[in-house]
PDB file of C-alpha atoms in Angstrom:
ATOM      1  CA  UNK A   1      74.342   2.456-132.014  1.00  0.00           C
ATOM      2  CA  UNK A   2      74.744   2.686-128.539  1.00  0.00           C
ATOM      3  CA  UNK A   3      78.382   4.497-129.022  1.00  0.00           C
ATOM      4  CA  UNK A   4      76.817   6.695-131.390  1.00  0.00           C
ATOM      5  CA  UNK A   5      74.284   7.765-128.966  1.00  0.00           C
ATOM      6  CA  UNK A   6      77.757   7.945-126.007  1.00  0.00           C
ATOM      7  CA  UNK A   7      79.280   9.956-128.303  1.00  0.00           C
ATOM      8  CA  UNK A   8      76.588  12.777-128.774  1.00  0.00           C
ATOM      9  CA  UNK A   9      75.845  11.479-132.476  1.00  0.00           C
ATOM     10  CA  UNK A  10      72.711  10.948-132.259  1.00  0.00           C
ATOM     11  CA  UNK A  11      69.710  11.864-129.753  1.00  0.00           C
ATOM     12  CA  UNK A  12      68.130   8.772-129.074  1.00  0.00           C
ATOM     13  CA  UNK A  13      68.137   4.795-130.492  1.00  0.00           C
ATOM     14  CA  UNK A  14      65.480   2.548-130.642  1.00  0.00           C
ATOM     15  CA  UNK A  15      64.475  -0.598-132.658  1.00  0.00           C
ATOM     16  CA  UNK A  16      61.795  -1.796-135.077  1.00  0.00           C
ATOM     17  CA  UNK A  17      60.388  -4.565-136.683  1.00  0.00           C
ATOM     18  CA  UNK A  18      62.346  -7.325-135.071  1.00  0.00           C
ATOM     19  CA  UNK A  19      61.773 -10.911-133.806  1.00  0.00           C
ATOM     20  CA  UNK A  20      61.452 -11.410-130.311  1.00  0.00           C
ATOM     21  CA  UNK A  21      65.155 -13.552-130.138  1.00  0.00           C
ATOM     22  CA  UNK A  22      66.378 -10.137-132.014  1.00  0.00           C
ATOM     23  CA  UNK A  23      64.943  -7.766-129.345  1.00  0.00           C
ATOM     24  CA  UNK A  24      65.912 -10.302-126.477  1.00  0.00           C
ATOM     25  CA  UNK A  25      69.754 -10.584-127.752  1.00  0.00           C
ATOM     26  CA  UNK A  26      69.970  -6.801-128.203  1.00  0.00           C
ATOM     27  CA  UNK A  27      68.551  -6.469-124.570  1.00  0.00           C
ATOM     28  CA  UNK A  28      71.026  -8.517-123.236  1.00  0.00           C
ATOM     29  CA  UNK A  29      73.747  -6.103-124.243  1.00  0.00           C
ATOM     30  CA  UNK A  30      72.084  -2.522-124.102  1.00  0.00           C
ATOM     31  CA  UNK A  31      73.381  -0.519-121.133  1.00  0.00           C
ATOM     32  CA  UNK A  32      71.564   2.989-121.521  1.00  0.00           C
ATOM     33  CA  UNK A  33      72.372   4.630-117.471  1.00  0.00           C
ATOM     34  CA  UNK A  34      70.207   5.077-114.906  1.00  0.00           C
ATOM     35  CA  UNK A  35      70.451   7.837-112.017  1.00  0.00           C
ATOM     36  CA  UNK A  36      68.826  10.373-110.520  1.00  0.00           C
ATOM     37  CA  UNK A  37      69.903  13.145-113.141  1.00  0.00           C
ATOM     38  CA  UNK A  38      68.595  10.925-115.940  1.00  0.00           C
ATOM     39  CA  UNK A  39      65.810   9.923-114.220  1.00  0.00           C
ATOM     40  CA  UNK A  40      63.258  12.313-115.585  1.00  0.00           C
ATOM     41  CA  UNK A  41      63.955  11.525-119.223  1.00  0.00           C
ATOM     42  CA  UNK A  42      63.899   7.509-118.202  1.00  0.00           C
ATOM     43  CA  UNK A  43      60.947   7.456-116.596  1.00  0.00           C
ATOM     44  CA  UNK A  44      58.762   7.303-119.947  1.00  0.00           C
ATOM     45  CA  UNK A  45      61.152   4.940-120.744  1.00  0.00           C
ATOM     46  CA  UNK A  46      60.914   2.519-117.310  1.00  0.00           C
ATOM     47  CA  UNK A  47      56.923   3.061-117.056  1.00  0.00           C
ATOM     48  CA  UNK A  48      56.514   2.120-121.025  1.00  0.00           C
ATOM     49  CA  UNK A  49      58.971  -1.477-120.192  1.00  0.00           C
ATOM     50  CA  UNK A  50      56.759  -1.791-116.618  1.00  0.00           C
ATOM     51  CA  UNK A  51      53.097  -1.706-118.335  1.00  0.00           C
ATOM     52  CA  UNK A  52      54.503  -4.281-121.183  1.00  0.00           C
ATOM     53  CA  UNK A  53      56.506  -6.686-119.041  1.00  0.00           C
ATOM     54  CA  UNK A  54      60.183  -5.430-119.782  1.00  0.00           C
ATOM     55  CA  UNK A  55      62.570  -5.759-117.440  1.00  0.00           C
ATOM     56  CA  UNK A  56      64.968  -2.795-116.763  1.00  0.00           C
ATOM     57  CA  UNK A  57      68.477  -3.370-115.754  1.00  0.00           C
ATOM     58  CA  UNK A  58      69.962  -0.068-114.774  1.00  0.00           C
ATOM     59  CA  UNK A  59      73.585   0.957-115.103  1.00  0.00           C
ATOM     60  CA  UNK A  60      75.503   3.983-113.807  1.00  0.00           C
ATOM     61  CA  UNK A  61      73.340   4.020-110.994  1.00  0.00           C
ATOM     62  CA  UNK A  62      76.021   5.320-108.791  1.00  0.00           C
ATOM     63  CA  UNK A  63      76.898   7.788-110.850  1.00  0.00           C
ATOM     64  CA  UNK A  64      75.919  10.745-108.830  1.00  0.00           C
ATOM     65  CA  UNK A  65      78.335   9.398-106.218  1.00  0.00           C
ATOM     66  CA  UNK A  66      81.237   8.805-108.759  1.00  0.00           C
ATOM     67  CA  UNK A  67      80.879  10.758-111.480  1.00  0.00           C
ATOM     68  CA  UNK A  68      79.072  13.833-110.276  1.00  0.00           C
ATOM     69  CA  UNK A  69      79.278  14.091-107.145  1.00  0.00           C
ATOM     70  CA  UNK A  70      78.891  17.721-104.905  1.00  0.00           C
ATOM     71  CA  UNK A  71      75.701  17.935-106.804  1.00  0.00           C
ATOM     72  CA  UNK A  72      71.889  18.439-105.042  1.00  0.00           C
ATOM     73  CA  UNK A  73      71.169  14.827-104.854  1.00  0.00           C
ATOM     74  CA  UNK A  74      74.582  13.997-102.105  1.00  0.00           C
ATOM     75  CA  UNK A  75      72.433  16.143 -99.234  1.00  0.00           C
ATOM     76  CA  UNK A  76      69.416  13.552 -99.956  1.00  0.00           C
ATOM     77  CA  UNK A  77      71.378  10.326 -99.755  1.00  0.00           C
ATOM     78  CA  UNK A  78      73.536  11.152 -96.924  1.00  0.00           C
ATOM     79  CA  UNK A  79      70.062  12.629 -95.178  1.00  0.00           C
ATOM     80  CA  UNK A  80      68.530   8.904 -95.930  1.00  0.00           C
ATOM     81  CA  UNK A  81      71.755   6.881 -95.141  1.00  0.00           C
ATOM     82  CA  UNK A  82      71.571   8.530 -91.823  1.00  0.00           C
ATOM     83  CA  UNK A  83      68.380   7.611 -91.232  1.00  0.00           C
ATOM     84  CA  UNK A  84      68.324   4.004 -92.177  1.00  0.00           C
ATOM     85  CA  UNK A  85      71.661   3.344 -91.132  1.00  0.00           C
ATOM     86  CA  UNK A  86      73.110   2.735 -94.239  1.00  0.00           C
ATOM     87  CA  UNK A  87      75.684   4.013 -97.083  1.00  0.00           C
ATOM     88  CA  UNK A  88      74.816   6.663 -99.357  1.00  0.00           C
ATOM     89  CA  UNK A  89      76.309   3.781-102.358  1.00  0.00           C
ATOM     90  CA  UNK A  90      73.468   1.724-100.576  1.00  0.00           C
ATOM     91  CA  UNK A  91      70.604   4.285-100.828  1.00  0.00           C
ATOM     92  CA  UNK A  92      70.887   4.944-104.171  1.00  0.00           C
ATOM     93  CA  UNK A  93      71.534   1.501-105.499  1.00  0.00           C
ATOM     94  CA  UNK A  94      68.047   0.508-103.434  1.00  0.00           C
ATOM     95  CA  UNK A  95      66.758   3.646-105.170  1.00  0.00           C
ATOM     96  CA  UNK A  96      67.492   2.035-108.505  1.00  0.00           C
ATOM     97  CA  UNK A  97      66.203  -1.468-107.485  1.00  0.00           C
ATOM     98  CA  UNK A  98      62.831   0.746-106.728  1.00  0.00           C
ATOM     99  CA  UNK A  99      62.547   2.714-109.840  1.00  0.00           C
ATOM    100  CA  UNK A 100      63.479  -0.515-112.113  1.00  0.00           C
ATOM    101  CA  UNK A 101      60.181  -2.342-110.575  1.00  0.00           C
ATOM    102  CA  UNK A 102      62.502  -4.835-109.277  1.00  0.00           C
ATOM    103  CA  UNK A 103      65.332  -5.206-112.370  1.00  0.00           C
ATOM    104  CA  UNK A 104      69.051  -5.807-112.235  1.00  0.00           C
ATOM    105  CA  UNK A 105      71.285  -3.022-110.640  1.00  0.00           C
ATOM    106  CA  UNK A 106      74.774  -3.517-112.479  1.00  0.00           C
ATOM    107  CA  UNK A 107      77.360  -1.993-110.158  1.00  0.00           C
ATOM    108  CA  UNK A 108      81.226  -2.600-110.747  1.00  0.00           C
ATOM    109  CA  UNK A 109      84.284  -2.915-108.141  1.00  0.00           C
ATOM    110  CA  UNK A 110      86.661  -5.458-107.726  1.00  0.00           C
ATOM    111  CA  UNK A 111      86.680  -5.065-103.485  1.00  0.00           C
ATOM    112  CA  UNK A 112      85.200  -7.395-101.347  1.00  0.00           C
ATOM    113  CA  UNK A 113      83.559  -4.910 -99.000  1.00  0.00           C
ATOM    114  CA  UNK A 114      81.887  -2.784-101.929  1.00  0.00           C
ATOM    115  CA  UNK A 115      80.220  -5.765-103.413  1.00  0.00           C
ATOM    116  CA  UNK A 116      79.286  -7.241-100.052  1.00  0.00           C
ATOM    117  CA  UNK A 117      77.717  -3.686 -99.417  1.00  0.00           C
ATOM    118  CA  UNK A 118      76.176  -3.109-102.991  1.00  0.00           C
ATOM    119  CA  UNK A 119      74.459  -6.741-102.006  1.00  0.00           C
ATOM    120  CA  UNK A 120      73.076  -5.750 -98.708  1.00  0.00           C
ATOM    121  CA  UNK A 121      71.363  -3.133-100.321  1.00  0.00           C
ATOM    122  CA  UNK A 122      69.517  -4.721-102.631  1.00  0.00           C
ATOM    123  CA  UNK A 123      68.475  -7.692-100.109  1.00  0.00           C
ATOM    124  CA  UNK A 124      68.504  -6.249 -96.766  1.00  0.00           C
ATOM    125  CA  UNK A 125      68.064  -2.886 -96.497  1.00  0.00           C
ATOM    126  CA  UNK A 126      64.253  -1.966 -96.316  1.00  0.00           C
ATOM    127  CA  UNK A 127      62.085  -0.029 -99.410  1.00  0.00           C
ATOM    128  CA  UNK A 128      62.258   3.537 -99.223  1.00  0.00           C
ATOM    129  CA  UNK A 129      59.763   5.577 -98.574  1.00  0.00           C
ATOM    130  CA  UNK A 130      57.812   7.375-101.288  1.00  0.00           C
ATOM    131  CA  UNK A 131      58.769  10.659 -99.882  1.00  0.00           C
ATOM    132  CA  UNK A 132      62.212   9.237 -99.754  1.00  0.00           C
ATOM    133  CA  UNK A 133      61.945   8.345-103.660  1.00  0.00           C
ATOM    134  CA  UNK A 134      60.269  11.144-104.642  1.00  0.00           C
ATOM    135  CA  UNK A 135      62.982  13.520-102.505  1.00  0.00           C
ATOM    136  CA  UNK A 136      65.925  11.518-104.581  1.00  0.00           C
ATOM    137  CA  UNK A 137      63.991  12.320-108.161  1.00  0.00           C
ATOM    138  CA  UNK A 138      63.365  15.517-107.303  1.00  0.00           C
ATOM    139  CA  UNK A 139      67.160  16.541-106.847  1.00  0.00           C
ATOM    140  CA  UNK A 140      68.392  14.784-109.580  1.00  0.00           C
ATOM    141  CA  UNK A 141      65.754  17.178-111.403  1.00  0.00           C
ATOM    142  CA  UNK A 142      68.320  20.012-110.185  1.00  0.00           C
ATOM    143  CA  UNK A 143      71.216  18.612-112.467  1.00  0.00           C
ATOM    144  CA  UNK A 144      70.275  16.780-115.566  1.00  0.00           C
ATOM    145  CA  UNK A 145      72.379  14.956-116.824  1.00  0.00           C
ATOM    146  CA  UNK A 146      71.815  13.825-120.824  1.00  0.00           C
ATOM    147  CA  UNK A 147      70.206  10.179-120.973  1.00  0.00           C
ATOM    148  CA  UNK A 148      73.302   7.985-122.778  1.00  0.00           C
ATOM    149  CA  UNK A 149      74.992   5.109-122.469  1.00  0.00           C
ATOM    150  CA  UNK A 150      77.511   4.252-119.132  1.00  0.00           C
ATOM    151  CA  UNK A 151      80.308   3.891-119.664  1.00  0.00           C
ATOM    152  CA  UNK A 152      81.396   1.441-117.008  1.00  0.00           C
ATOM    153  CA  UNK A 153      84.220   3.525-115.056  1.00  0.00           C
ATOM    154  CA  UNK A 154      81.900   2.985-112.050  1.00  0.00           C
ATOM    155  CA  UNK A 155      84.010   2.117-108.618  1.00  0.00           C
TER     156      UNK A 155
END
């Protein structure tokens, strides 16, 4: 379902009527992206899985960075980065850490100093502000992207 939904098939999946082992094995294996230019269609999403106790694991949050990047959301991160010393890659990965109340971040890269990076992000680097997650949202409102699936060519 997911490809169908990659592919432009179809607007949205869901499930119903299945057992909790069902829903918890399709779970482990759903990878619907999340980045600032999805962001606004997630959020109904992440705040319905937040008031029931689902955890969100976001993909494709570096996205913006990889796949689209020159959009309005690059002046934000490397405005932030600056500020807290830190990568733009780092930024938004802490951004995503934020807006999944605390989930997974999935990132991929086979180098050393990416992953090393990626992991100081989500364990040293310090919560951003409100302002600074609001400022983040608010460009990726600029350029939306369609919610769908990642497809895992992150660096």
């Amino acid at each position: 379902m997911e490809q169908l939904l990659f592919e432009g098939k179809t607007r949205s999946i869901g499930v119903s009527n299945h057992r909790l082992e069902c829903l918890e094995e399709i779970l482990k294996h759903a990878k619907i992206e999340v980045h600032p230019y999805v962001y606004d269609k997630a959020q109904p999403i992440i705040e319905f899985c937040k008031a029931r106790g689902i955890t969100i694991e976001t993909y494709g949050a570096l996205a913006p960075l990889t796949r689209y990047p020159g959009g309005p959301v690059d002046p934000v991160l490397r405005g932030i980065a600056q500020q807290r010393d830190a990568t733009e890659s780092q930024i938004l990965l802490k951004w995503a850490t934020q807006i999944s109340h605390g989930g997974p971040v999935v990132t991929t890269s086979n180098k050393e100093e990416r992953l090393l990076a990626h992991a100081k992000a989500l364990t040293e680097i310090d919560n951003l502000t409100d302002a600074q997650m609001q400022a983040i949202a608010g460009a990726g409102k600029q350029k939306p992207q369609r919610f769908r699936m990642q497809d895992m060519n992150e660096d």
